[in-house]
Short mmCIF file of C-alpha atoms in Angstrom, two decimals:
data_model
loop_
_atom_site.label_atom_id
_atom_site.label_comp_id
_atom_site.label_asym_id
_atom_site.label_seq_id
_atom_site.Cartn_x
_atom_site.Cartn_y
_atom_site.Cartn_z
CA MET J 1109 118.63 12.43 163.97
CA GLU J 1110 121.32 12.12 161.33
CA THR J 1111 122.57 14.72 158.87
CA VAL J 1112 122.44 13.38 155.31
CA SER J 1113 123.75 16.54 153.67
CA GLU J 1114 124.08 20.27 154.22
CA ASN J 1115 124.71 22.66 151.34
CA LYS J 1116 125.16 26.38 151.60
CA CYS J 1117 122.41 28.04 149.60
CA PHE J 1118 121.43 31.72 149.31
CA GLY J 1119 123.47 32.54 152.40
CA GLY J 1120 121.69 29.88 154.46
CA VAL J 1121 121.86 26.10 154.64
CA GLN J 1122 119.81 23.52 152.74
CA GLY J 1123 119.96 20.43 154.94
CA VAL J 1124 118.65 16.89 154.57
CA TYR J 1125 118.12 14.86 157.74
CA LYS J 1126 117.04 11.32 158.63
CA HIS J 1127 115.39 10.20 161.82
CA SER J 1128 113.54 7.29 163.34
CA SER J 1129 109.83 8.13 163.33
CA ALA J 1130 107.43 6.92 166.01
CA ALA J 1131 104.43 8.06 163.93
CA THR J 1132 105.29 5.98 160.87
CA GLY J 1133 107.32 3.26 162.62
CA GLY J 1134 110.36 3.65 160.39
CA GLU J 1135 113.04 5.94 159.13
CA MET J 1136 111.95 9.24 157.59
CA THR J 1137 113.93 11.81 155.61
CA PHE J 1138 113.16 15.51 155.35
CA GLY J 1139 114.68 18.66 153.90
CA LEU J 1140 115.04 21.87 155.88
CA PHE J 1141 116.24 25.21 154.56
CA LEU J 1142 117.45 27.65 157.18
CA PRO J 1143 118.11 31.25 156.10
CA GLU J 1144 121.19 33.09 157.34
CA GLU J 1145 119.12 34.81 160.05
CA ALA J 1146 118.69 31.45 161.83
CA GLU J 1147 122.32 31.69 162.94
CA GLU J 1148 121.25 34.55 165.23
CA THR J 1149 117.62 34.00 166.15
CA PRO J 1150 114.70 31.59 165.63
CA VAL J 1151 112.98 32.26 162.32
CA PRO J 1152 109.44 31.62 161.05
CA LEU J 1153 108.79 28.28 159.33
CA LEU J 1154 106.91 27.56 156.11
CA TRP J 1155 105.90 23.96 155.46
CA TYR J 1156 105.92 22.73 151.87
CA LEU J 1157 103.94 19.50 151.37
CA SER J 1158 104.64 17.68 148.12
CA GLY J 1159 102.49 15.77 145.68
CA LEU J 1160 102.08 12.21 144.45
CA THR J 1161 105.33 10.31 143.70
CA CYS J 1162 107.49 12.98 145.36
CA THR J 1163 110.02 12.53 148.14
CA HIS J 1164 111.40 15.32 150.35
CA GLU J 1165 113.69 16.17 147.44
CA ASN J 1166 111.54 17.27 144.51
CA ALA J 1167 110.41 20.66 145.73
CA MET J 1168 113.72 21.21 147.47
CA VAL J 1169 115.59 21.08 144.15
CA LYS J 1170 112.92 22.17 141.66
CA ALA J 1171 110.66 24.82 143.19
CA GLY J 1172 113.27 27.57 143.54
CA ALA J 1173 111.80 28.43 146.94
CA GLN J 1174 115.08 29.07 148.77
CA ALA J 1175 115.78 32.31 146.89
CA TRP J 1176 112.63 33.91 148.28
CA ALA J 1177 112.75 32.25 151.70
CA ALA J 1178 116.27 33.67 152.09
CA GLU J 1179 115.04 37.10 151.07
CA GLN J 1180 112.24 36.93 153.66
CA GLY J 1181 114.25 35.22 156.41
CA ILE J 1182 111.95 32.20 156.52
CA ALA J 1183 112.81 28.52 157.04
CA LEU J 1184 111.33 25.88 154.72
CA ALA J 1185 110.45 22.32 155.74
CA PHE J 1186 110.14 19.65 153.02
CA PRO J 1187 108.68 16.42 154.48
CA ASP J 1188 108.47 13.18 152.54
CA THR J 1189 105.04 12.16 151.22
CA SER J 1190 104.83 8.73 152.84
CA PRO J 1191 106.71 6.13 154.85
CA ARG J 1192 109.13 4.14 152.74
CA GLY J 1193 111.28 1.04 152.72
CA PRO J 1194 111.09 -2.71 152.24
CA GLY J 1195 108.95 -3.31 155.35
CA VAL J 1196 106.34 -0.76 154.29
CA ALA J 1197 103.25 -1.72 152.29
CA ASP J 1198 103.06 -0.49 148.71
CA ASP J 1199 100.98 -0.70 145.57
CA ASP J 1200 101.96 -0.89 141.91
CA ALA J 1201 99.95 2.25 141.16
CA TYR J 1202 101.80 5.57 141.46
CA ASP J 1203 98.93 7.06 143.42
CA LEU J 1204 98.64 4.60 146.31
CA GLY J 1205 101.12 3.50 148.95
CA GLN J 1206 104.68 4.77 149.00
CA GLY J 1207 104.87 8.32 147.64
CA ALA J 1208 101.12 8.74 148.11
CA GLY J 1209 100.44 9.04 151.85
CA PHE J 1210 97.68 11.63 151.36
CA TYR J 1211 98.38 13.16 154.80
CA VAL J 1212 96.02 10.83 156.67
CA ASN J 1213 96.37 8.24 159.45
CA ALA J 1214 95.48 4.94 157.82
CA THR J 1215 93.19 2.63 159.77
CA GLN J 1216 93.00 -0.19 157.23
CA THR J 1217 95.16 -3.21 156.41
CA PRO J 1218 97.88 -3.24 155.07
CA TRP J 1219 98.41 0.49 155.50
CA ALA J 1220 97.59 1.08 159.15
CA PRO J 1221 100.89 0.45 160.89
CA HIS J 1222 103.05 2.86 158.85
CA PHE J 1223 100.86 5.25 156.88
CA ARG J 1224 100.31 7.85 159.60
CA MET J 1225 101.35 10.95 157.69
CA TRP J 1226 98.83 13.20 159.46
CA ASP J 1227 100.46 12.52 162.83
CA TYR J 1228 103.89 12.76 161.28
CA VAL J 1229 103.37 16.17 159.68
CA ALA J 1230 100.95 17.60 162.26
CA ASP J 1231 102.80 16.49 165.35
CA GLU J 1232 106.05 14.55 165.27
CA LEU J 1233 108.05 16.43 162.65
CA PRO J 1234 107.10 19.93 163.91
CA LYS J 1235 108.30 18.94 167.39
CA LEU J 1236 111.52 17.49 166.01
CA ILE J 1237 112.27 20.57 163.93
CA THR J 1238 111.37 23.19 166.52
CA ARG J 1239 113.44 21.39 169.17
CA ASN J 1240 116.52 20.90 167.01
CA PHE J 1241 116.71 23.98 164.81
CA ALA J 1242 116.40 27.74 165.21
CA VAL J 1243 112.78 27.98 164.10
CA ASP J 1244 109.99 29.71 165.99
CA GLU J 1245 107.11 27.33 166.63
CA GLU J 1246 104.74 30.25 167.19
CA ARG J 1247 105.22 31.42 163.60
CA GLN J 1248 104.35 28.64 161.15
CA SER J 1249 102.57 28.70 157.80
CA ILE J 1250 101.89 25.95 155.27
CA THR J 1251 101.75 25.43 151.53
CA GLY J 1252 101.81 22.48 149.16
CA HIS J 1253 101.37 21.24 145.62
CA SER J 1254 98.65 18.90 144.33
CA MET J 1255 98.26 16.14 146.99
CA GLY J 1256 100.42 18.41 149.13
CA GLY J 1257 98.03 21.30 148.53
CA HIS J 1258 95.29 19.03 149.82
CA GLY J 1259 97.47 18.32 152.85
CA ALA J 1260 98.19 22.01 153.44
CA LEU J 1261 94.51 22.95 153.31
CA THR J 1262 93.27 20.10 155.50
CA LEU J 1263 96.04 20.56 158.07
CA ALA J 1264 95.35 24.30 158.21
CA MET J 1265 91.65 23.68 158.88
CA GLY J 1266 92.20 20.64 161.09
CA LEU J 1267 94.69 22.40 163.36
CA PRO J 1268 93.14 25.80 164.06
CA GLY J 1269 95.64 28.21 165.61
CA ARG J 1270 98.66 26.31 164.31
CA PHE J 1271 99.33 28.25 161.13
CA ARG J 1272 99.22 31.96 160.37
CA SER J 1273 98.50 31.51 156.66
CA VAL J 1274 97.91 28.75 154.13
CA SER J 1275 98.41 28.50 150.39
CA ALA J 1276 98.40 25.85 147.70
CA PHE J 1277 99.48 25.18 144.15
CA ALA J 1278 96.93 23.19 142.16
CA PRO J 1279 95.58 21.41 145.24
CA ILE J 1280 93.31 18.38 145.21
CA CYS J 1281 90.30 20.34 146.41
CA HIS J 1282 87.55 17.79 146.86
CA PRO J 1283 89.05 14.30 147.22
CA THR J 1284 85.86 12.61 148.47
CA ALA J 1285 84.31 13.34 145.07
CA GLY J 1286 87.07 12.41 142.64
CA ASP J 1287 89.49 9.72 141.54
CA TRP J 1288 92.38 11.45 143.30
CA GLY J 1289 90.85 10.85 146.70
CA ARG J 1290 88.13 8.22 146.71
CA LYS J 1291 90.60 5.48 145.84
CA GLN J 1292 93.10 6.51 148.51
CA LEU J 1293 90.62 7.44 151.26
CA SER J 1294 88.77 4.15 150.88
CA ALA J 1295 92.06 2.21 150.94
CA TYR J 1296 93.52 4.05 153.93
CA LEU J 1297 90.38 4.87 155.93
CA GLY J 1298 87.85 2.24 154.84
CA ALA J 1299 84.35 2.42 153.44
CA ASP J 1300 82.80 4.69 156.07
CA GLU J 1301 82.88 8.04 154.29
CA THR J 1302 82.16 9.99 157.47
CA THR J 1303 85.83 9.39 158.36
CA TRP J 1304 86.90 10.98 155.09
CA ALA J 1305 85.30 14.37 155.62
CA ARG J 1306 88.08 15.95 157.63
CA HIS J 1307 90.45 15.13 154.78
CA ASP J 1308 88.47 17.03 152.17
CA ALA J 1309 89.28 20.75 151.92
CA THR J 1310 85.96 21.64 150.33
CA LEU J 1311 83.93 19.81 152.96
CA MET J 1312 86.10 21.24 155.76
CA LEU J 1313 85.73 24.73 154.40
CA ARG J 1314 81.94 24.37 154.29
CA GLU J 1315 81.89 22.86 157.78
CA VAL J 1316 84.49 24.70 159.84
CA GLY J 1317 85.62 27.60 157.63
CA LEU J 1318 89.07 29.14 157.77
CA GLU J 1319 90.29 32.00 159.95
CA ILE J 1320 93.67 32.63 158.31
CA PRO J 1321 94.61 34.12 154.93
CA LEU J 1322 94.38 31.74 151.97
CA LEU J 1323 96.06 31.92 148.55
CA VAL J 1324 95.55 29.30 145.81
CA ASP J 1325 97.10 29.22 142.34
CA GLN J 1326 95.78 26.89 139.65
CA GLY J 1327 96.98 26.60 136.06
CA SER J 1328 94.26 26.81 133.41
CA ASP J 1329 96.05 24.17 131.29
CA ASP J 1330 96.65 21.76 134.16
CA GLN J 1331 96.36 18.26 132.71
CA PHE J 1332 94.83 17.04 136.00
CA ILE J 1333 92.37 19.88 136.56
CA ASP J 1334 89.31 17.60 136.41
CA LEU J 1335 90.74 15.54 139.25
CA LEU J 1336 91.64 18.62 141.30
CA MET J 1337 88.19 20.30 141.15
CA PRO J 1338 89.17 23.90 141.89
CA GLU J 1339 85.53 24.88 141.22
CA ALA J 1340 84.42 23.01 144.36
CA LEU J 1341 86.86 24.94 146.53
CA ALA J 1342 85.96 28.22 144.83
CA GLU J 1343 82.28 27.68 145.51
CA ALA J 1344 82.88 26.79 149.16
CA VAL J 1345 85.12 29.84 149.63
CA ALA J 1346 82.46 32.10 148.14
CA LYS J 1347 79.57 30.54 150.06
CA ARG J 1348 81.40 30.62 153.38
CA ARG J 1349 82.64 34.19 152.68
CA VAL J 1350 86.22 33.15 153.45
CA PRO J 1351 88.76 35.91 152.80
CA ALA J 1352 90.87 34.28 150.12
CA THR J 1353 92.68 34.85 146.86
CA LEU J 1354 92.04 32.15 144.25
CA ARG J 1355 93.93 32.67 141.02
CA LEU J 1356 93.54 30.81 137.74
CA GLN J 1357 96.79 31.25 135.84
CA LYS J 1358 96.38 31.20 132.09
CA GLY J 1359 98.38 28.59 130.20
CA TYR J 1360 100.14 26.99 133.16
CA ASP J 1361 100.13 23.23 133.73
CA HIS J 1362 100.72 20.99 136.77
CA SER J 1363 104.52 20.94 136.67
CA TYR J 1364 107.21 22.49 138.83
CA PHE J 1365 107.61 25.11 136.09
CA PHE J 1366 104.21 26.35 137.28
CA VAL J 1367 105.14 26.11 140.96
CA SER J 1368 108.48 27.89 140.51
CA THR J 1369 106.79 30.71 138.60
CA PHE J 1370 104.50 31.61 141.50
CA ILE J 1371 106.49 30.52 144.56
CA GLU J 1372 107.79 34.07 145.05
CA ASP J 1373 104.22 35.33 145.45
CA HIS J 1374 103.37 32.55 147.90
CA ILE J 1375 106.41 33.15 150.08
CA ALA J 1376 105.75 36.91 150.11
CA PHE J 1377 102.12 36.15 151.06
CA HIS J 1378 103.21 33.95 153.97
CA ALA J 1379 105.91 36.42 155.05
CA GLU J 1380 103.24 39.08 155.48
CA ALA J 1381 101.36 36.83 157.92
CA LEU J 1382 104.49 35.47 159.63
CA TYR J 1383 105.94 38.92 160.29
CA ALA J 1384 102.63 40.63 161.13
CA MET T 702 112.86 18.56 115.03
CA GLU T 703 110.33 17.15 117.46
CA THR T 704 108.76 18.81 120.49
CA VAL T 705 109.18 16.62 123.57
CA SER T 706 107.44 19.02 125.96
CA GLU T 707 106.53 22.66 126.40
CA ASN T 708 105.63 24.09 129.80
CA LYS T 709 104.61 27.63 130.50
CA CYS T 710 107.11 29.11 132.93
CA PHE T 711 107.55 32.68 134.20
CA GLY T 712 105.34 33.97 131.40
CA GLY T 713 107.45 32.25 128.75
CA VAL T 714 107.85 28.67 127.57
CA GLN T 715 110.31 26.01 128.76
CA GLY T 716 110.57 23.64 125.84
CA VAL T 717 112.41 20.36 125.29
CA TYR T 718 113.16 19.32 121.70
CA LYS T 719 114.74 16.34 119.93
CA HIS T 720 116.48 16.37 116.59
CA SER T 721 118.70 14.27 114.40
CA SER T 722 122.23 15.64 114.69
CA ALA T 723 124.74 15.58 111.84
CA ALA T 724 127.57 16.54 114.19
CA THR T 725 127.10 13.63 116.59
CA GLY T 726 125.46 11.21 114.16
CA GLY T 727 122.46 10.52 116.32
CA GLU T 728 119.50 11.96 118.09
CA MET T 729 120.11 14.85 120.47
CA THR T 730 117.82 16.49 123.04
CA PHE T 731 118.02 20.07 124.27
CA GLY T 732 116.07 22.47 126.47
CA LEU T 733 115.20 26.00 125.41
CA PHE T 734 113.54 28.65 127.54
CA LEU T 735 111.91 31.48 125.63
CA PRO T 736 110.73 34.51 127.59
CA GLU T 737 107.40 36.12 126.83
CA GLU T 738 109.13 38.81 124.71
CA ALA T 739 110.00 36.14 122.12
CA GLU T 740 106.36 36.11 121.04
CA GLU T 741 106.94 39.59 119.61
CA THR T 742 110.58 39.86 118.64
CA PRO T 743 113.85 37.87 118.56
CA VAL T 744 115.51 37.90 121.98
CA PRO T 745 119.13 37.48 123.10
CA LEU T 746 120.32 33.95 123.90
CA LEU T 747 122.36 32.71 126.85
CA TRP T 748 123.91 29.26 126.54
CA TYR T 749 124.17 27.14 129.68
CA LEU T 750 126.61 24.23 129.35
CA SER T 751 126.26 21.55 131.99
CA GLY T 752 128.74 19.41 133.88
CA LEU T 753 129.70 15.75 134.12
CA THR T 754 126.79 13.25 134.30
CA CYS T 755 124.22 15.91 133.36
CA THR T 756 121.72 15.82 130.52
CA HIS T 757 119.89 18.84 129.09
CA GLU T 758 117.57 18.54 132.06
CA ASN T 759 119.59 19.14 135.23
CA ALA T 760 120.17 22.87 134.97
CA MET T 761 116.78 23.34 133.36
CA VAL T 762 115.02 22.07 136.50
CA LYS T 763 117.54 22.86 139.24
CA ALA T 764 119.34 26.12 138.51
CA GLY T 765 116.35 28.44 138.84
CA ALA T 766 117.59 30.37 135.82
CA GLN T 767 114.22 30.97 134.16
CA ALA T 768 113.07 33.45 136.81
CA TRP T 769 115.92 35.83 135.96
CA ALA T 770 115.97 35.12 132.23
CA ALA T 771 112.28 36.05 132.14
CA GLU T 772 112.99 39.23 134.07
CA GLN T 773 115.72 40.19 131.58
CA GLY T 774 113.93 38.98 128.44
CA ILE T 775 116.66 36.48 127.57
CA ALA T 776 116.36 32.97 126.08
CA LEU T 777 118.27 30.07 127.66
CA ALA T 778 119.66 27.08 125.74
CA PHE T 779 120.43 23.86 127.68
CA PRO T 780 122.32 21.39 125.44
CA ASP T 781 123.06 17.82 126.47
CA THR T 782 126.65 17.04 127.54
CA SER T 783 127.31 14.22 125.06
CA PRO T 784 125.81 11.99 122.40
CA ARG T 785 123.77 9.15 123.88
CA GLY T 786 122.10 5.89 123.03
CA PRO T 787 122.86 2.21 122.52
CA GLY T 788 125.02 2.77 119.41
CA VAL T 789 127.23 5.33 121.14
CA ALA T 790 130.48 4.37 122.87
CA ASP T 791 130.56 4.63 126.65
CA ASP T 792 132.71 3.91 129.66
CA ASP T 793 131.86 2.61 133.11
CA ALA T 794 133.37 5.72 134.70
CA TYR T 795 131.04 8.68 135.28
CA ASP T 796 133.63 11.05 133.82
CA LEU T 797 134.22 9.52 130.39
CA GLY T 798 131.87 8.79 127.49
CA GLN T 799 128.15 9.45 127.72
CA GLY T 800 127.46 12.44 129.99
CA ALA T 801 131.09 13.55 129.70
CA GLY T 802 131.64 14.92 126.19
CA PHE T 803 133.99 17.68 127.40
CA TYR T 804 132.98 19.94 124.47
CA VAL T 805 135.64 18.57 122.08
CA ASN T 806 135.61 16.78 118.72
CA ALA T 807 137.02 13.34 119.45
CA THR T 808 139.61 11.97 117.00
CA GLN T 809 140.27 8.66 118.71
CA THR T 810 138.61 5.24 118.66
CA PRO T 811 135.96 4.45 119.90
CA TRP T 812 134.84 8.05 120.47
CA ALA T 813 135.49 9.68 117.10
CA PRO T 814 132.28 9.03 115.20
CA HIS T 815 129.83 10.48 117.76
CA PHE T 816 131.70 12.56 120.33
CA ARG T 817 131.77 15.85 118.41
CA MET T 818 130.33 18.13 121.04
CA TRP T 819 132.44 21.12 119.98
CA ASP T 820 130.85 21.10 116.53
CA TYR T 821 127.45 20.42 118.01
CA VAL T 822 127.50 23.31 120.46
CA ALA T 823 129.60 25.73 118.40
CA ASP T 824 127.88 25.21 115.08
CA GLU T 825 124.96 22.84 114.60
CA LEU T 826 122.77 23.65 117.59
CA PRO T 827 123.15 27.46 117.30
CA LYS T 828 122.03 27.24 113.66
CA LEU T 829 119.10 25.00 114.55
CA ILE T 830 117.95 27.28 117.35
CA THR T 831 118.39 30.61 115.56
CA ARG T 832 116.54 29.27 112.49
CA ASN T 833 113.62 27.77 114.39
CA PHE T 834 113.03 30.10 117.31
CA ALA T 835 112.75 33.84 117.92
CA VAL T 836 116.32 34.31 119.13
CA ASP T 837 118.78 36.89 117.83
CA GLU T 838 121.97 35.21 116.64
CA GLU T 839 123.86 38.50 116.91
CA ARG T 840 123.29 38.59 120.66
CA GLN T 841 124.62 35.46 122.31
CA SER T 842 126.44 34.90 125.60
CA ILE T 843 127.59 31.72 127.33
CA THR T 844 127.88 30.25 130.81
CA GLY T 845 128.30 26.81 132.32
CA HIS T 846 129.01 24.76 135.40
CA SER T 847 132.08 22.60 136.07
CA MET T 848 132.83 20.74 132.80
CA GLY T 849 130.30 23.15 131.28
CA GLY T 850 132.25 26.09 132.67
CA HIS T 851 135.28 24.68 130.87
CA GLY T 852 133.16 24.48 127.74
CA ALA T 853 131.88 28.04 128.12
CA LEU T 854 135.38 29.46 128.56
CA THR T 855 136.98 27.51 125.72
CA LEU T 856 134.12 28.20 123.33
CA ALA T 857 134.23 31.91 124.18
CA MET T 858 137.95 32.05 123.43
CA GLY T 859 137.84 29.66 120.48
CA LEU T 860 135.05 31.55 118.72
CA PRO T 861 136.06 35.22 118.97
CA GLY T 862 133.20 37.53 118.05
CA ARG T 863 130.53 34.93 118.75
CA PHE T 864 129.65 35.83 122.33
CA ARG T 865 129.21 39.17 124.03
CA SER T 866 130.07 37.89 127.52
CA VAL T 867 131.12 34.69 129.25
CA SER T 868 130.73 33.39 132.78
CA ALA T 869 131.20 30.16 134.66
CA PHE T 870 130.32 28.42 137.89
CA ALA T 871 133.19 26.37 139.34
CA PRO T 872 134.72 25.69 135.91
CA ILE T 873 137.43 23.16 135.18
CA CYS T 874 140.08 25.80 134.60
CA HIS T 875 143.16 23.90 133.55
CA PRO T 876 142.21 20.45 132.26
CA THR T 877 145.57 19.65 130.66
CA ALA T 878 147.08 19.68 134.15
CA GLY T 879 144.52 17.74 136.20
CA ASP T 880 142.59 14.52 136.53
CA TRP T 881 139.44 16.18 135.22
CA GLY T 882 140.96 16.74 131.82
CA ARG T 883 144.05 14.66 131.16
CA LYS T 884 142.03 11.45 131.23
CA GLN T 885 139.36 12.75 128.86
CA LEU T 886 141.59 14.73 126.51
CA SER T 887 143.92 11.76 126.04
CA ALA T 888 140.97 9.44 125.43
CA TYR T 889 139.17 11.76 123.00
CA LEU T 890 142.13 13.55 121.35
CA GLY T 891 145.05 11.14 121.73
CA ALA T 892 148.51 11.45 123.19
CA ASP T 893 149.64 14.55 121.28
CA GLU T 894 149.09 17.25 123.86
CA THR T 895 149.43 20.06 121.35
CA THR T 896 145.88 19.18 120.26
CA TRP T 897 144.65 19.68 123.82
CA ALA T 898 145.72 23.28 124.25
CA ARG T 899 142.68 24.90 122.67
CA HIS T 900 140.53 23.01 125.17
CA ASP T 901 142.26 24.43 128.22
CA ALA T 902 140.92 27.78 129.42
CA THR T 903 144.09 28.71 131.26
CA LEU T 904 146.31 27.98 128.26
CA MET T 905 143.90 29.75 125.91
CA LEU T 906 143.77 32.77 128.15
CA ARG T 907 147.57 32.97 128.22
CA GLU T 908 147.77 32.47 124.46
CA VAL T 909 144.88 34.37 122.92
CA GLY T 910 143.38 36.37 125.78
CA LEU T 911 139.73 37.36 126.00
CA GLU T 912 138.04 40.45 124.62
CA ILE T 913 134.64 40.11 126.30
CA PRO T 914 133.55 40.50 129.94
CA LEU T 915 134.22 37.49 132.18
CA LEU T 916 132.60 36.52 135.50
CA VAL T 917 133.55 33.37 137.45
CA ASP T 918 132.11 32.16 140.75
CA GLN T 919 133.83 29.42 142.74
CA GLY T 920 132.76 28.01 146.12
CA SER T 921 135.47 27.93 148.77
CA ASP T 922 134.14 24.59 150.09
CA ASP T 923 133.85 22.97 146.67
CA GLN T 924 134.70 19.30 147.14
CA PHE T 925 136.33 19.24 143.69
CA ILE T 926 138.32 22.45 143.94
CA ASP T 927 141.69 20.70 143.55
CA LEU T 928 140.52 19.27 140.22
CA LEU T 929 139.13 22.62 139.05
CA MET T 930 142.29 24.69 139.69
CA PRO T 931 140.77 28.17 139.92
CA GLU T 932 144.24 29.46 140.89
CA ALA T 933 145.55 28.69 137.39
CA LEU T 934 142.80 30.74 135.75
CA ALA T 935 143.23 33.54 138.29
CA GLU T 936 146.93 33.75 137.56
CA ALA T 937 146.39 33.78 133.78
CA VAL T 938 143.71 36.48 134.11
CA ALA T 939 146.03 38.63 136.19
CA LYS T 940 149.08 38.10 133.98
CA ARG T 941 147.19 38.79 130.78
CA ARG T 942 145.43 41.80 132.36
CA VAL T 943 142.04 40.47 131.27
CA PRO T 944 139.12 42.55 132.59
CA ALA T 945 137.33 39.96 134.70
CA THR T 946 135.54 39.38 137.97
CA LEU T 947 136.63 36.21 139.77
CA ARG T 948 134.76 35.58 143.00
CA LEU T 949 135.50 32.99 145.67
CA GLN T 950 132.26 32.42 147.55
CA LYS T 951 132.74 31.44 151.17
CA GLY T 952 131.19 28.15 152.27
CA TYR T 953 129.62 27.16 148.95
CA ASP T 954 130.18 23.71 147.41
CA HIS T 955 129.89 22.29 143.88
CA SER T 956 126.13 21.64 143.88
CA TYR T 957 123.20 23.29 142.17
CA PHE T 958 122.46 24.99 145.49
CA PHE T 959 125.62 27.00 144.73
CA VAL T 960 124.65 27.62 141.10
CA SER T 961 121.09 28.68 141.94
CA THR T 962 122.38 31.11 144.56
CA PHE T 963 124.44 33.09 142.04
CA ILE T 964 122.57 32.54 138.77
CA GLU T 965 120.74 35.86 139.21
CA ASP T 966 124.06 37.71 139.22
CA HIS T 967 125.27 35.85 136.13
CA ILE T 968 122.15 36.53 134.14
CA ALA T 969 122.24 40.21 135.11
CA PHE T 970 125.91 40.28 134.06
CA HIS T 971 125.10 38.79 130.66
CA ALA T 972 122.04 41.03 130.23
CA GLU T 973 124.26 44.08 130.56
CA ALA T 974 126.39 42.86 127.65
CA LEU T 975 123.48 41.55 125.59
CA TYR T 976 121.51 44.78 125.82
CA ALA T 977 124.51 47.14 125.54
#
């Protein structure tokens, strides 16, 4: 593992690190914020999964999350959204290939060898971080934005016991039913839709439910709301009687201005679970 | 004036606007955050001047200022750092020409026709903003980062009575004596150094002093600290007996991670003056 940069930030350190990834068969970059408390003792870890077109950097510089993570004594992990580089398959569209890993393990050509973001985020990167930094692997929570909200929800339900709480900003709620999902799941996983189900938060919620606290914020003026389908998640939450807080925020859109507005609430929500 | 974008943010609106500028003879873009209170009544305005290479956008997305401006009911203006476009002179260096206006009115070829950032920020843009938005022109304060800190300090001293308070993050303190300054002032203003003096915060402080509250933060691990010369400003402040708070922050560098860490303090500092 190689240190790309470390900047002091809110009393802690915002680092960027590179490493050779077995899961994706190439070099991966991630951001990690460690609060001051990590100098003394392992701290809880909140994962932030990003959306389409993002790298590890977008949320790290735009979401304003470090202020509140420092206040709560929580570390923040910012993974990339896909494998990258000249040897990695890509597509001209912004929503397929590099920058659009969708947090699945691809089984189809040409994506299969590198696009294994589920394994990377579920397994390899947590091990790397908990072994190399002062974070407590027993206290992890997860959040994300848009495609990253989809990732946060499906990882939380697919890895029961791993996380203490889950939240999302404008998540893709029902990817098997919409254009942000069907295109990518068919490309990465193939035509057999039974393999898609565990990557659909609405279907997972109906099927397996959720045992940890859930918070979702969605802007009412989100330009992508028809692709996100918050109504599908809301219905599944209500039907399954999942304890959850789903908030529709009047006038907010899909941007980081929306995320930064509500990130304080999300980090406070996770802190309650992580310090319970 | 044309609206480029408006995003709801912390209950207010983060806007980006374009307009034809008489001062710079071309099109200029700026960001303006209006807190929710501006729907009802004109609010105080804090100017944020940015550093080398920045546009209106960097601080707007990276500094995390809106959270605290919303809390205090203060508007934020984010001007660009220079004129731009194909008809505007430029230089291959990052620290001269486009992105490096230095908040002066150039008198020298090829800069003179467009590089009039002093007039733009001191005169044209304040008029445009106070006429078109619910901001109170009697309650203005100013801050900035690096080259923008230089701009904030020299504007505050060059326009007595305009601002109620001034602050800066890692400002260029003594440009007539260092490489971040001599190069640009000679290019824009020519060889006669008497014309440079009013664009040097240390010289201005010695000469005219400062009647409003001053707060400066400087990181001890700033990679550019030798170019910034905080010691020159500190000496002038002490000699002139200017009421000021100069803080050296241990371990912080020149990045936005440093700015975002202390922006809450700066906005609270300005709010005290703006609501006095």
